[in-house]
Amino acid sequence: MWNLPITITVKLFATYQEAEGLSKLKLKFPNETPVSQVLERLSAHRQQF
């Protein structure tokens, strides 16, 4: 099995885009990262706004 990292691209719109200064975020995770950990990281990032 491949052991490559997972890259998730999140498109930002409106207020989030203005606050971040970017149109998208690229998040990297180790292979086989559970979805729950991805959601936790997204939630933590969102709280920074």
XYZ file of C-alpha atoms in Angstrom:
49
model
C 0.000 0.000 0.000
C 1.135 3.533 -0.680
C 2.318 5.614 2.226
C 1.889 9.072 0.742
C 0.545 12.040 2.734
C -3.008 13.211 2.130
C -3.518 16.777 0.897
C -6.930 18.374 1.390
C -7.763 21.654 -0.317
C -10.423 23.821 1.337
C -11.852 26.663 -0.727
C -12.529 29.811 1.304
C -15.305 32.262 0.557
C -16.365 35.737 1.707
C -15.375 36.547 5.302
C -13.073 33.541 5.665
C -11.212 34.469 2.495
C -10.787 38.059 3.642
C -9.644 37.041 7.130
C -7.154 34.487 5.849
C -5.994 36.519 2.847
C -6.165 33.355 0.732
C -8.714 31.776 -1.567
C -7.918 28.259 -0.342
C -6.117 26.322 2.349
C -4.014 23.253 1.672
C -3.806 20.923 4.636
C -1.505 17.899 4.732
C -2.090 14.816 6.838
C -0.258 11.520 7.230
C -1.652 8.588 5.310
C -4.530 6.836 7.083
C -5.436 9.871 9.195
C -8.957 9.365 10.554
C -11.645 11.751 9.348
C -12.239 12.773 12.969
C -8.710 14.244 13.154
C -9.208 16.126 9.883
C -12.453 17.609 11.232
C -10.753 18.575 14.509
C -8.013 20.419 12.642
C -10.534 22.214 10.420
C -12.597 23.165 13.455
C -9.528 24.510 15.287
C -8.518 26.536 12.227
C -12.029 27.949 11.864
C -12.017 29.155 15.497
C -9.005 31.371 14.698
C -11.236 33.639 12.598
